[in-house]
Tab-separated table of C-alpha atoms in Angstrom:
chain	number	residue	atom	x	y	z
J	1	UNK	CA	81.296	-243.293	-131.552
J	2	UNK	CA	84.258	-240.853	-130.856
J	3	UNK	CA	86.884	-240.018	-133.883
J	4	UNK	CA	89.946	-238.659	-132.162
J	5	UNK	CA	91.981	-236.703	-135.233
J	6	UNK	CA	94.095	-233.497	-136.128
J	7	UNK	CA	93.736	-231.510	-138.400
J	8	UNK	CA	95.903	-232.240	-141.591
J	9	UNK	CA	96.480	-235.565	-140.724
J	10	UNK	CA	95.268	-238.694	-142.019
J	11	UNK	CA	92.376	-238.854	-139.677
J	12	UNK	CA	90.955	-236.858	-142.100
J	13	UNK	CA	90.036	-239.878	-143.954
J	14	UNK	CA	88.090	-241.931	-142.021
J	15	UNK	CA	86.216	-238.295	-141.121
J	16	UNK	CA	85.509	-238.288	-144.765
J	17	UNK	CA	84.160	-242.289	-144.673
J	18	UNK	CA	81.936	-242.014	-141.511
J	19	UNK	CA	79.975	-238.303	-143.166
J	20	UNK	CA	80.333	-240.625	-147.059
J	21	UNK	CA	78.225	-243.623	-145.026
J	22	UNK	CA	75.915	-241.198	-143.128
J	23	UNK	CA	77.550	-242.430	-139.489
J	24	UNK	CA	77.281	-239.668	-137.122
J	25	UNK	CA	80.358	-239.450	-134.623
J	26	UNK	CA	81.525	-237.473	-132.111
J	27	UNK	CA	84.860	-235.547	-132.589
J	28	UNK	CA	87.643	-234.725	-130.554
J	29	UNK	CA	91.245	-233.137	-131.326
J	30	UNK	CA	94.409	-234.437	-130.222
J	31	UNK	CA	97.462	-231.956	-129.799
J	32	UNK	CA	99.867	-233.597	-131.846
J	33	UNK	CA	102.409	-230.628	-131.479
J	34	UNK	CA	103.506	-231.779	-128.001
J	35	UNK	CA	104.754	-234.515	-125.244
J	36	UNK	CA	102.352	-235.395	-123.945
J	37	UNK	CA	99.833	-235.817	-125.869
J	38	UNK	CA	96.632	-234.365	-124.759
J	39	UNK	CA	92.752	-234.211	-126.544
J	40	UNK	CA	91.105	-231.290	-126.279
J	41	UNK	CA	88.799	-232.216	-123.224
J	42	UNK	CA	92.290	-232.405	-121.395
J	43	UNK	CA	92.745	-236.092	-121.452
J	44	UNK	CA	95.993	-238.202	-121.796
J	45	UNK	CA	95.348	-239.242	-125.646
J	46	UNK	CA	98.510	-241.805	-124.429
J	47	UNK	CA	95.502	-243.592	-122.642
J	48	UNK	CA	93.708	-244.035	-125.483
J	49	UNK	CA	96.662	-245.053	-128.548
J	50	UNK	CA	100.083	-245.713	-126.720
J	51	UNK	CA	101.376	-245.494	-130.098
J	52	UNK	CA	100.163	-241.706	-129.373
J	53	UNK	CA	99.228	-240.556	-133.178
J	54	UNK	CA	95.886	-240.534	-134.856
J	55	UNK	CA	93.481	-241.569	-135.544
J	56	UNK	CA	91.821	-243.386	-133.193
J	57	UNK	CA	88.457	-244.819	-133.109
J	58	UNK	CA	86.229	-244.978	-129.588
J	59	UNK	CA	82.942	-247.269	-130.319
J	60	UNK	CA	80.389	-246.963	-127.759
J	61	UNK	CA	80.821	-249.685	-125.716
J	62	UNK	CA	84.468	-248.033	-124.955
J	63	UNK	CA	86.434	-250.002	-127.419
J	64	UNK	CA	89.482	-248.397	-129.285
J	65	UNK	CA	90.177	-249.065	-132.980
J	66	UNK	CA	93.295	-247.964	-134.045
J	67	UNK	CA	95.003	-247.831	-137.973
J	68	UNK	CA	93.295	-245.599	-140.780
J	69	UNK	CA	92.812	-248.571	-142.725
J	70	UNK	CA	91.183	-250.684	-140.424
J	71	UNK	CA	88.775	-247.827	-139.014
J	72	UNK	CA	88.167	-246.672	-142.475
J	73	UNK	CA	86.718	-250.957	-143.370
J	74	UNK	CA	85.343	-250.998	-140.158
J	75	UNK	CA	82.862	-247.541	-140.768
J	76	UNK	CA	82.128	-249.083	-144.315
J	77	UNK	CA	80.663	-251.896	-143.390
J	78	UNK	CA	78.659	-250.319	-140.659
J	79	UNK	CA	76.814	-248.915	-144.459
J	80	UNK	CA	77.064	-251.808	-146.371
J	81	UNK	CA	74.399	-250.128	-148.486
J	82	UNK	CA	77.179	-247.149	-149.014
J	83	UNK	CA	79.060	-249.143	-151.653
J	84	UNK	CA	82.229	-247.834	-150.084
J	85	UNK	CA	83.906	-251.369	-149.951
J	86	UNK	CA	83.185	-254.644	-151.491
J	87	UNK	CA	81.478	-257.282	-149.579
J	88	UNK	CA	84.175	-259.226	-147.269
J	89	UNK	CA	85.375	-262.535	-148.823
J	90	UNK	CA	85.022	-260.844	-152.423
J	91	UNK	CA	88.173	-260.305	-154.579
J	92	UNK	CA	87.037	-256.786	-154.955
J	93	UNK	CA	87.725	-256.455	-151.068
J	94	UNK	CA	91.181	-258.171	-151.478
J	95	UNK	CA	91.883	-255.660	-154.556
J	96	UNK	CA	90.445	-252.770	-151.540
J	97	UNK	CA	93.272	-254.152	-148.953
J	98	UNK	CA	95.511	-254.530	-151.014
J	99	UNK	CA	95.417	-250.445	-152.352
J	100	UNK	CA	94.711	-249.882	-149.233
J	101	UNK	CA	98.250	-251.510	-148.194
J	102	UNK	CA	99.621	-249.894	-150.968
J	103	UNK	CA	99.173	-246.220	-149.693
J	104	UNK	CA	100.184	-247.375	-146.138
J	105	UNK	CA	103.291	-248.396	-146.673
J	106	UNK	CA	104.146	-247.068	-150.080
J	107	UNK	CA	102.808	-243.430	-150.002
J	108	UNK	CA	101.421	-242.568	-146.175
J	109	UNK	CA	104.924	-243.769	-144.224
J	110	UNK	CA	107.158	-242.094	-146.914
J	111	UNK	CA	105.371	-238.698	-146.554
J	112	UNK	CA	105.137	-238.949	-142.894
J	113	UNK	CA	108.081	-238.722	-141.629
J	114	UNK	CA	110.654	-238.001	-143.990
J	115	UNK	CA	108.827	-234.416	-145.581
J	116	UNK	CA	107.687	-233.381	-142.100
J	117	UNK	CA	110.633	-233.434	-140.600
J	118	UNK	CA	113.617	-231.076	-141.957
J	119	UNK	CA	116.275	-232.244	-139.563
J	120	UNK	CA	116.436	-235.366	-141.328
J	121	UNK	CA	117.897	-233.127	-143.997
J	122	UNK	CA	117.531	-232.501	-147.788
J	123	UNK	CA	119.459	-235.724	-149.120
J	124	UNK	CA	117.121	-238.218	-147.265
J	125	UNK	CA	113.953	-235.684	-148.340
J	126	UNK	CA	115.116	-235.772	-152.057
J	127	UNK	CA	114.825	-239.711	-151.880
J	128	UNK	CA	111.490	-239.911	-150.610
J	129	UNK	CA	110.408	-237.718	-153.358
J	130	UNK	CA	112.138	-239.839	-155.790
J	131	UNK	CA	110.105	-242.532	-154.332
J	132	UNK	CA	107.054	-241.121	-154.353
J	133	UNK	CA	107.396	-239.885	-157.853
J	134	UNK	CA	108.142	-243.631	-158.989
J	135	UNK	CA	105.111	-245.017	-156.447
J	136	UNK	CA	102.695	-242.027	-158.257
J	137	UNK	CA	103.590	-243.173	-161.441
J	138	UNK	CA	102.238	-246.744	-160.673
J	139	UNK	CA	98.637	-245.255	-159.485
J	140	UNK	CA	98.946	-242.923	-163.133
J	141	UNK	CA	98.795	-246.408	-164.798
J	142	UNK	CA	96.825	-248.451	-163.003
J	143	UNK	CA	93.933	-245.255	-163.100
J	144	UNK	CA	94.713	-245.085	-166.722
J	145	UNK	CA	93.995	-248.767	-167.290
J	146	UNK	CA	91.410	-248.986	-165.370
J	147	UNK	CA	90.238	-245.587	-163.746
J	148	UNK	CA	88.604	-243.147	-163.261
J	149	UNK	CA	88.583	-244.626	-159.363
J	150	UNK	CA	91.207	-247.164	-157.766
J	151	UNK	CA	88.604	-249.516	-158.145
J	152	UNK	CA	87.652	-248.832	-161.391
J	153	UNK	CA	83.827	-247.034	-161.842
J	154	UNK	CA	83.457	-247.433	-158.237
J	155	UNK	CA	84.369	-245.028	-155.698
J	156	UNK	CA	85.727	-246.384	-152.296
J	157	UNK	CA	87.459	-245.716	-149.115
J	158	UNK	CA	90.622	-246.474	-150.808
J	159	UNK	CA	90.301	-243.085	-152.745
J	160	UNK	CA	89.466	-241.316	-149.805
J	161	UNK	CA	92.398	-242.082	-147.984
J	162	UNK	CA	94.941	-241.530	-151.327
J	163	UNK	CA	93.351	-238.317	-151.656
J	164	UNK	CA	94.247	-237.295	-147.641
J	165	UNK	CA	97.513	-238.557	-148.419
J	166	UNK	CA	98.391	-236.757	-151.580
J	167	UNK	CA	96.999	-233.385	-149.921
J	168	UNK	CA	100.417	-233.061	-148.161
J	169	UNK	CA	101.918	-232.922	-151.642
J	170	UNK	CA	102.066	-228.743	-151.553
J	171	UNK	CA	102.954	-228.494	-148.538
J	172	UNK	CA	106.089	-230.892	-148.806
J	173	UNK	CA	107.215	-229.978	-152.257
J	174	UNK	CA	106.055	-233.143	-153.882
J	175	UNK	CA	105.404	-232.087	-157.702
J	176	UNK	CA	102.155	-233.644	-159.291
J	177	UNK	CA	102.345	-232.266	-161.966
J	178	UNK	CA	103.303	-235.211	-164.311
J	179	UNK	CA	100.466	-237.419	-163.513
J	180	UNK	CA	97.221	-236.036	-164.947
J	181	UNK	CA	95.085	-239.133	-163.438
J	182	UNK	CA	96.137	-238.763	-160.167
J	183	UNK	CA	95.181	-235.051	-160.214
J	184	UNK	CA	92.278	-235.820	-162.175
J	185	UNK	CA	90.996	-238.332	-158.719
J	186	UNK	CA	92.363	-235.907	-156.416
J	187	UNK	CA	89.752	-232.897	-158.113
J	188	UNK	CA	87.008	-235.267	-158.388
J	189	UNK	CA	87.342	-236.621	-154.562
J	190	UNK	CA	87.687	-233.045	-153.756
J	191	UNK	CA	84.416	-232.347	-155.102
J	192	UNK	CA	82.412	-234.346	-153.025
J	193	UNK	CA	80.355	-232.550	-150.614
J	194	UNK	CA	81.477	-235.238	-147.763
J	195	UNK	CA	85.468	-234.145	-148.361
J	196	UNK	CA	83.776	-230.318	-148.093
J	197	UNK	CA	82.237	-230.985	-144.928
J	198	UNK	CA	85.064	-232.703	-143.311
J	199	UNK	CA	86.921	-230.420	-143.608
J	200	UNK	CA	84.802	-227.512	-142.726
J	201	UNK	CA	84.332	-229.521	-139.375
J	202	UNK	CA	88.019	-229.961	-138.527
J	203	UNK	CA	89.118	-226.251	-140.249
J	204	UNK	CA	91.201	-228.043	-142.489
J	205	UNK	CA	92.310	-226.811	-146.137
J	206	UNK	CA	91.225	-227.950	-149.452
J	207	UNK	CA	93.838	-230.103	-151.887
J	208	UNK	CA	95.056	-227.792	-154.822
């Protein structure tokens, strides 16, 4: 299997699931900087995800899986064995999907574009960090209810992904300074020796 990513981007997550569940794949980076979009061996990445970002997901009989959070399922259960999601059909999986959702739409897509872009200007920027302040404070609870993982005792593919999320939080000026659990996941994901090696692989930086 082929992983297309970039570096600082939420590829990085289902990098981190694949080396977490011991699946070996093949990597190859996409030049998100410019139109068109081309991979590093030269080829149209439009080919492979009209949608044109990453990541994108090549299984060896030539099939394409696109969206994080579907690659990201898909690679854990490949390593059922991993513990890195609940069995489908389990209300633990449904409580996966739906953090899983919840970093999507509430965290990922408010990020990305709104901080990336500075032409948008600084009124629309201050909102989305208003929002994500008010969306972090709902993970501070629910990890000090229930922590020290989304899922409780159990560490998942759901934390990998928050964790590639939150490290554009420097980078875009989005203070995390008021919610200790969050940091607190964000250190211990960062310790693991599968968030090292991912990004040693795509020359990315560690969060903090």
């Amino acid at each position: 299997m082929k992983l297309y990513y970039a570096t600082g981007t939420c590829s990085l997550s289902p990098h981190i699931v694949a080396i977490e569940a011991g699946i070996a794949l093949a990597l190859e980076r996409v030049d998100i900087r410019k139109i068109p979009r081309v991979t590093e061996t030269g080829a149209d990445y439009a080919r492979i995800n009209p949608n044109l970002y990453v990541p994108a997901l090549e299984l060896d009989d030539g099939t394409i899986l696109l969206e994080g959070t579907a690659i990201v399922q898909y690679l854990a259960d490949l390593a059922p064995d991993s513990g890195l999601a609940p069995p489908p059909g389990t209300l633990a999986r449904v409580q996966l999907q739906s953090w899983l959702g919840f970093i999507a739409t509430e965290l990922h897509k408010v990020f990305s574009p709104w901080l990336f872009h500075p032409e948008y200007g600084t009124q629309a920027q201050d909102v989305a960090r208003s929002r994500l302040a008010a969306r972090l404070d709902y993970v501070e609870r629910q990890l000090a209810a229930g922590g020290p993982y989304l899922l409780g005792a159990r560490y998942s593919i759901a934390d990998a992904y928050l964790y590639t999320i939150l490290s554009w939080s420097a980078p875009t000026g989005v203070d995390l300074s008021a919610f200790p659990q969050v940091r607190n996941l964000i250190d211990r994901v960062g310790a693991r020796p599968a968030v090292h090696q991912a990004l040693r692989m795509e020359g990315g930086r560690q969060v903090g």
